[in-house]
mmCIF file of C-alpha atoms and ligand atoms in Angstrom:
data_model
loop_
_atom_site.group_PDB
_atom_site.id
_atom_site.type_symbol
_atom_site.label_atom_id
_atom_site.label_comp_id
_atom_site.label_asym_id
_atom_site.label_seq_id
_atom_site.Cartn_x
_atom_site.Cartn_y
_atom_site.Cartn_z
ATOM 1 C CA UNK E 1 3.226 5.527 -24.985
ATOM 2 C CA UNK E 2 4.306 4.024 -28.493
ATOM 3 C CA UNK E 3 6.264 5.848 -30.653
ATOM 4 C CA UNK E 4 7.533 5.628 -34.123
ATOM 5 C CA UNK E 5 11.172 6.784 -33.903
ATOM 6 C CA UNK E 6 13.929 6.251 -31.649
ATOM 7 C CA UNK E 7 13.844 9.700 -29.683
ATOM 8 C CA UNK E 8 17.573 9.375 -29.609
ATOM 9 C CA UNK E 9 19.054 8.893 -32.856
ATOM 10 C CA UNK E 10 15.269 8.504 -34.638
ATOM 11 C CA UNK E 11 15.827 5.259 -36.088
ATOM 12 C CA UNK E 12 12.322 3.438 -36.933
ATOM 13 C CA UNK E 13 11.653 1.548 -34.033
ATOM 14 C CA UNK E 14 11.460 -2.372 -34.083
ATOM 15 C CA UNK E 15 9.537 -4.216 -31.731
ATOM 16 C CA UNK E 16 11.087 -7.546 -29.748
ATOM 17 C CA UNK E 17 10.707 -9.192 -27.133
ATOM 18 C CA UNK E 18 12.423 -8.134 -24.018
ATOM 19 C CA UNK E 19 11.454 -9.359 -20.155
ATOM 20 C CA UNK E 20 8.526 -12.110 -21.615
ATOM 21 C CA UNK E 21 6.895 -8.692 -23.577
ATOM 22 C CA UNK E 22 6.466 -6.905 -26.842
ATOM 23 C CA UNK E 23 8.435 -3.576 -26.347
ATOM 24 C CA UNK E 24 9.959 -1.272 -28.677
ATOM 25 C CA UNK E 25 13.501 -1.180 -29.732
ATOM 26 C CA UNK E 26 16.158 0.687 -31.659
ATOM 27 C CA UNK E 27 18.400 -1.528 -33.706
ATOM 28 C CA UNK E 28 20.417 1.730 -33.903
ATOM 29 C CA UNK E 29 21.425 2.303 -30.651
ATOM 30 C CA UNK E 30 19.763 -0.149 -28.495
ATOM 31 C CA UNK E 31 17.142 2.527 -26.509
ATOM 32 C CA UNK E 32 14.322 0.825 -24.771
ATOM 33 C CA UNK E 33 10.728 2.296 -25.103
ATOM 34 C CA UNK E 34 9.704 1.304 -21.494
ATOM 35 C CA UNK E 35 6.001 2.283 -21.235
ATOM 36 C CA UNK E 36 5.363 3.214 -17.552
ATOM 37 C CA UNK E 37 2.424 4.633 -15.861
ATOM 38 C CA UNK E 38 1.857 8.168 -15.579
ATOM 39 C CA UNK E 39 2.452 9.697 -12.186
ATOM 40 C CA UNK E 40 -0.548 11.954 -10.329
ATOM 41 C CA UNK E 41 -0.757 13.350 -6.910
ATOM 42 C CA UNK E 42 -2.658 15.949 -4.839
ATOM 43 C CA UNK E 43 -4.404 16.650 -1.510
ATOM 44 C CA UNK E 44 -7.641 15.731 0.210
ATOM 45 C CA UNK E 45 -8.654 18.982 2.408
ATOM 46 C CA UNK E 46 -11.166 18.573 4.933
ATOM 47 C CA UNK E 47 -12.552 21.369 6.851
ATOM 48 C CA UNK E 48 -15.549 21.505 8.879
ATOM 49 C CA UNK E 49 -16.710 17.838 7.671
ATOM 50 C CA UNK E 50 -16.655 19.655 4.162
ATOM 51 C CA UNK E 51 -14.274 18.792 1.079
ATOM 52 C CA UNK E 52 -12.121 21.307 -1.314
ATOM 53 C CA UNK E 53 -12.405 20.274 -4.797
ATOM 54 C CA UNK E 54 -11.421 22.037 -8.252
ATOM 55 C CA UNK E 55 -13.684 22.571 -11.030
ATOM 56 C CA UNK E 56 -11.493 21.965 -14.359
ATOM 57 C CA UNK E 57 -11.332 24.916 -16.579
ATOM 58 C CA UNK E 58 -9.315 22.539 -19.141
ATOM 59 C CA UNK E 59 -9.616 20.104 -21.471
ATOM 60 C CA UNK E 60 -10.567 17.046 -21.092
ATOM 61 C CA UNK E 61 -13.571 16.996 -18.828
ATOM 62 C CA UNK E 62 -14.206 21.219 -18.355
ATOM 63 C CA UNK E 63 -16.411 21.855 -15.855
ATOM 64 C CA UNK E 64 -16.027 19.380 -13.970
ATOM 65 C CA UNK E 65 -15.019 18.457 -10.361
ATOM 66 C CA UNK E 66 -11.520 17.278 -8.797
ATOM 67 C CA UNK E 67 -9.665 16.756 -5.692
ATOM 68 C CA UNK E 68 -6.587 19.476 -6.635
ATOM 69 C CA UNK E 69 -4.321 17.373 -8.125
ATOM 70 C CA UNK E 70 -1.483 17.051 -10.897
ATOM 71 C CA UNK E 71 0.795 15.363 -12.811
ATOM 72 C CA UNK E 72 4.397 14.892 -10.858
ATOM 73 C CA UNK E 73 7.103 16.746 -13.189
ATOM 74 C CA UNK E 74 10.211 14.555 -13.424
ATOM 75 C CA UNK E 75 12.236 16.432 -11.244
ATOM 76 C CA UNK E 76 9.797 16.407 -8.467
ATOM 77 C CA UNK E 77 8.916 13.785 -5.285
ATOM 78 C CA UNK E 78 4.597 13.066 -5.385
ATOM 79 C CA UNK E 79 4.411 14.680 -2.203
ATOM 80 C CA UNK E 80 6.449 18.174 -3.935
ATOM 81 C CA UNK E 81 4.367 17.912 -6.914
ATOM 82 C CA UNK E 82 0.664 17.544 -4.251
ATOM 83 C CA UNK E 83 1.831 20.585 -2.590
ATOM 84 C CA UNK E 84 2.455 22.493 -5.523
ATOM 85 C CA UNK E 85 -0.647 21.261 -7.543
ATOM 86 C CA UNK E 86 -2.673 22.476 -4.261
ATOM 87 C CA UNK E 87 -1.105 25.663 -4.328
ATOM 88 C CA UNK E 88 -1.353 26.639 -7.980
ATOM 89 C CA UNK E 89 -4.960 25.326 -8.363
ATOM 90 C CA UNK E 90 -6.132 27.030 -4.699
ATOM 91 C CA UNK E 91 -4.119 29.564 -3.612
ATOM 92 C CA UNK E 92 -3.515 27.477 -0.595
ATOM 93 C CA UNK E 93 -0.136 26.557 1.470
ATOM 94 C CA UNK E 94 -0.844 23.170 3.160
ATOM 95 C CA UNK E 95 1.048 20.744 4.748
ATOM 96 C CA UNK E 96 0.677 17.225 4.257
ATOM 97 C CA UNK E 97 -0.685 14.690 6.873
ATOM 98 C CA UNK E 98 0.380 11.503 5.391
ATOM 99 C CA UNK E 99 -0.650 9.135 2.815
ATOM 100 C CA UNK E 100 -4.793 8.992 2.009
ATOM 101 C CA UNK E 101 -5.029 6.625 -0.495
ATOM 102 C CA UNK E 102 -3.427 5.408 -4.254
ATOM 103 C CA UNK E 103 -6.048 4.901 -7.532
ATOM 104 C CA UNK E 104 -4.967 3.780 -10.781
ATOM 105 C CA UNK E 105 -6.845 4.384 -13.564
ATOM 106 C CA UNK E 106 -6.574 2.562 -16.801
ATOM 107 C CA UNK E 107 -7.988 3.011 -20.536
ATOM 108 C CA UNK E 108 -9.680 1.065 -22.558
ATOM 109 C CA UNK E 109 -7.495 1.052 -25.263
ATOM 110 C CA UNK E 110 -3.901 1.467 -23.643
ATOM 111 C CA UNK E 111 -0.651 2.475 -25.606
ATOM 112 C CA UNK E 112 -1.459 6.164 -25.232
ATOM 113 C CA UNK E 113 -0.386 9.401 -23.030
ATOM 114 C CA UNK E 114 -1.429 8.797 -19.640
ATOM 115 C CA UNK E 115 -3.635 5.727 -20.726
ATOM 116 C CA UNK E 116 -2.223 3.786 -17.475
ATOM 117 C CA UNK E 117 -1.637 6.146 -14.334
ATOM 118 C CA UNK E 118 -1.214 6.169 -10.480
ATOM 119 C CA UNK E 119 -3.062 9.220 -9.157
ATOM 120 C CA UNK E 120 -1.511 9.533 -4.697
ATOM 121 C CA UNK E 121 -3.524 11.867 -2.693
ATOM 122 C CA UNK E 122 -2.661 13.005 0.619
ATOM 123 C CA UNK E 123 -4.802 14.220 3.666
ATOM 124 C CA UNK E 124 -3.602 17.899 3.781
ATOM 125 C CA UNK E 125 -4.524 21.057 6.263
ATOM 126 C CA UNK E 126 -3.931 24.407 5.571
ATOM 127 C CA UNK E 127 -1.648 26.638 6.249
ATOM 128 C CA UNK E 128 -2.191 29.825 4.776
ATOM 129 C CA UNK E 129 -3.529 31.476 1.717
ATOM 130 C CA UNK E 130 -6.514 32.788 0.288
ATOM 131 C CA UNK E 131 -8.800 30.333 -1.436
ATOM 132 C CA UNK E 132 -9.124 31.660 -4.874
ATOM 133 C CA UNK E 133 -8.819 29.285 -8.115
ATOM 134 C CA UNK E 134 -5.827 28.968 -9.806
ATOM 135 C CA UNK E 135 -5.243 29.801 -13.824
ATOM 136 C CA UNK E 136 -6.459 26.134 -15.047
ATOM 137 C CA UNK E 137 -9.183 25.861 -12.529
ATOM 138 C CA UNK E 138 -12.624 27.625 -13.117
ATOM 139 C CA UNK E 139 -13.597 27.257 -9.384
ATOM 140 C CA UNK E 140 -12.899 26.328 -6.136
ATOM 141 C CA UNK E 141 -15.405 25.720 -3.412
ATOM 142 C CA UNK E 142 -15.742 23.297 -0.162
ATOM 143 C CA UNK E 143 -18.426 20.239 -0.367
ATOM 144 C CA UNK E 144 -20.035 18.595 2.554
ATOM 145 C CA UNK E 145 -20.758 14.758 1.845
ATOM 146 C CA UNK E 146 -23.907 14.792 1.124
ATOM 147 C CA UNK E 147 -23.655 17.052 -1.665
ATOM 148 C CA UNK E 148 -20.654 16.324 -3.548
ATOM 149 C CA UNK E 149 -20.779 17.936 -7.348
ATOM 150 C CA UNK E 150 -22.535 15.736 -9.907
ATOM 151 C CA UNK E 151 -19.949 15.896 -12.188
ATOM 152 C CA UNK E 152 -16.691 14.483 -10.720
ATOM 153 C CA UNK E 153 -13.768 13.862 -13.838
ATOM 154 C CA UNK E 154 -12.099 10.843 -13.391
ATOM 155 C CA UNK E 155 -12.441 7.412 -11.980
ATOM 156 C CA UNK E 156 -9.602 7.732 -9.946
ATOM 157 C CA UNK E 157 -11.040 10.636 -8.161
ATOM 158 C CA UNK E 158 -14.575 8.873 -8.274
ATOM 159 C CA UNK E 159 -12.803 6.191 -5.836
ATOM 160 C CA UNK E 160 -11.366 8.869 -3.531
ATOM 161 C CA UNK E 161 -14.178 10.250 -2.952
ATOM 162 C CA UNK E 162 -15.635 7.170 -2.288
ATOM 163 C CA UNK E 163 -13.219 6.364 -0.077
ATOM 164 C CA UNK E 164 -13.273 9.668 2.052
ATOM 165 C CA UNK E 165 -17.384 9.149 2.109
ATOM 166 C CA UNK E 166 -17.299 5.656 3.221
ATOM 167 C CA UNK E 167 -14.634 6.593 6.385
ATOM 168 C CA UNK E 168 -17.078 9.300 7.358
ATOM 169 C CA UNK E 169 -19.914 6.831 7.431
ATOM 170 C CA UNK E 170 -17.543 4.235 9.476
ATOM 171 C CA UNK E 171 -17.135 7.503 12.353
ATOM 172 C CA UNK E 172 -19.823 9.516 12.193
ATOM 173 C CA UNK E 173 -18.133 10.843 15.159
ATOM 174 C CA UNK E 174 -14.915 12.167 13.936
ATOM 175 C CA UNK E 175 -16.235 15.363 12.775
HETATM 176 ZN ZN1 ZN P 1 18.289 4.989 -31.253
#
């Protein structure tokens, strides 16, 4: 993310070149804008062959269909941050099953906010709860394959889908 002031001592920022790059500097106090990805994680559910997804009661992309998934906080692992997400958007306890697959997705136009991010999703089972959606979810409901939502936000959950079709279509078998 550019900024315009050094969010330390707010001293204009200068750009130089650091590590063979462009990146913004303070001439003040020497802080480093380092612009990383953004962080995302959350759970793939299966149940009965079927899916759980989230249908986004927020800006951007309202309406429309998600794995349940979040951004990690800082003080969180991707794994704390999946079950939490899960939780908050389901009303589901799960536990996590290992790793399912890692997306990035990237912006046209870069520089901004979460224009560069890693979204992790884990196979999960449940626990315990009651499935009922969360405050920034509009919905909650379980999709078989062959009729997944229409409208699915993001590209990175696009390719997880994709993903979790194509393995059902490699073992039919595997319920
Ligand atoms: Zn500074």
């Amino acid at each position: 993310m550019k900024m315009r002031f050094c969010p330390l001592c707010a001293t204009p920022l200068v750009v130089r070149e650091l590590d063979g790059r462009p990146r913004q500097t303070c001439p003040a106090c020497g802080f480093i804008n380092y612009e990383n990805p953004v962080i995302a994680a959350g759970c793939l559910i299966e149940q009965e062959g079927q899916v759980l997804m989230v249908q986004r009661r927020y800006p951007p992309r309202v309406g429309e269909w998600t794995l349940p998934a979040g951004f990690v906080e800082w003080d969180e692992s991707p794994e704390e941050a999946a079950l939490r997400e899960t939780e908050e958007e389901t009303g589901l306890r799960v536990v996590l099953q290992g790793l399912f697959g890692v997306y990035n997705w990237r912006h046209a136009f870069g520089g901004g906010h979460n224009d560069n991010g890693v979204l992790i999703i884990y196979r999960a089972a449940i626990v315990e709860g009651t499935l009922r959606a969360g405050d920034d979810a509009q919905a909650v409901a379980w999709f078989p394959p062959d009729r997944l939502p229409e409208r699915i936000a993001f590209s990175s959950h696009r390719a997880a889908l994709a993903q979790w079709l194509a393995q059902r279509e490699a073992a039919p078998l595997s319920g």
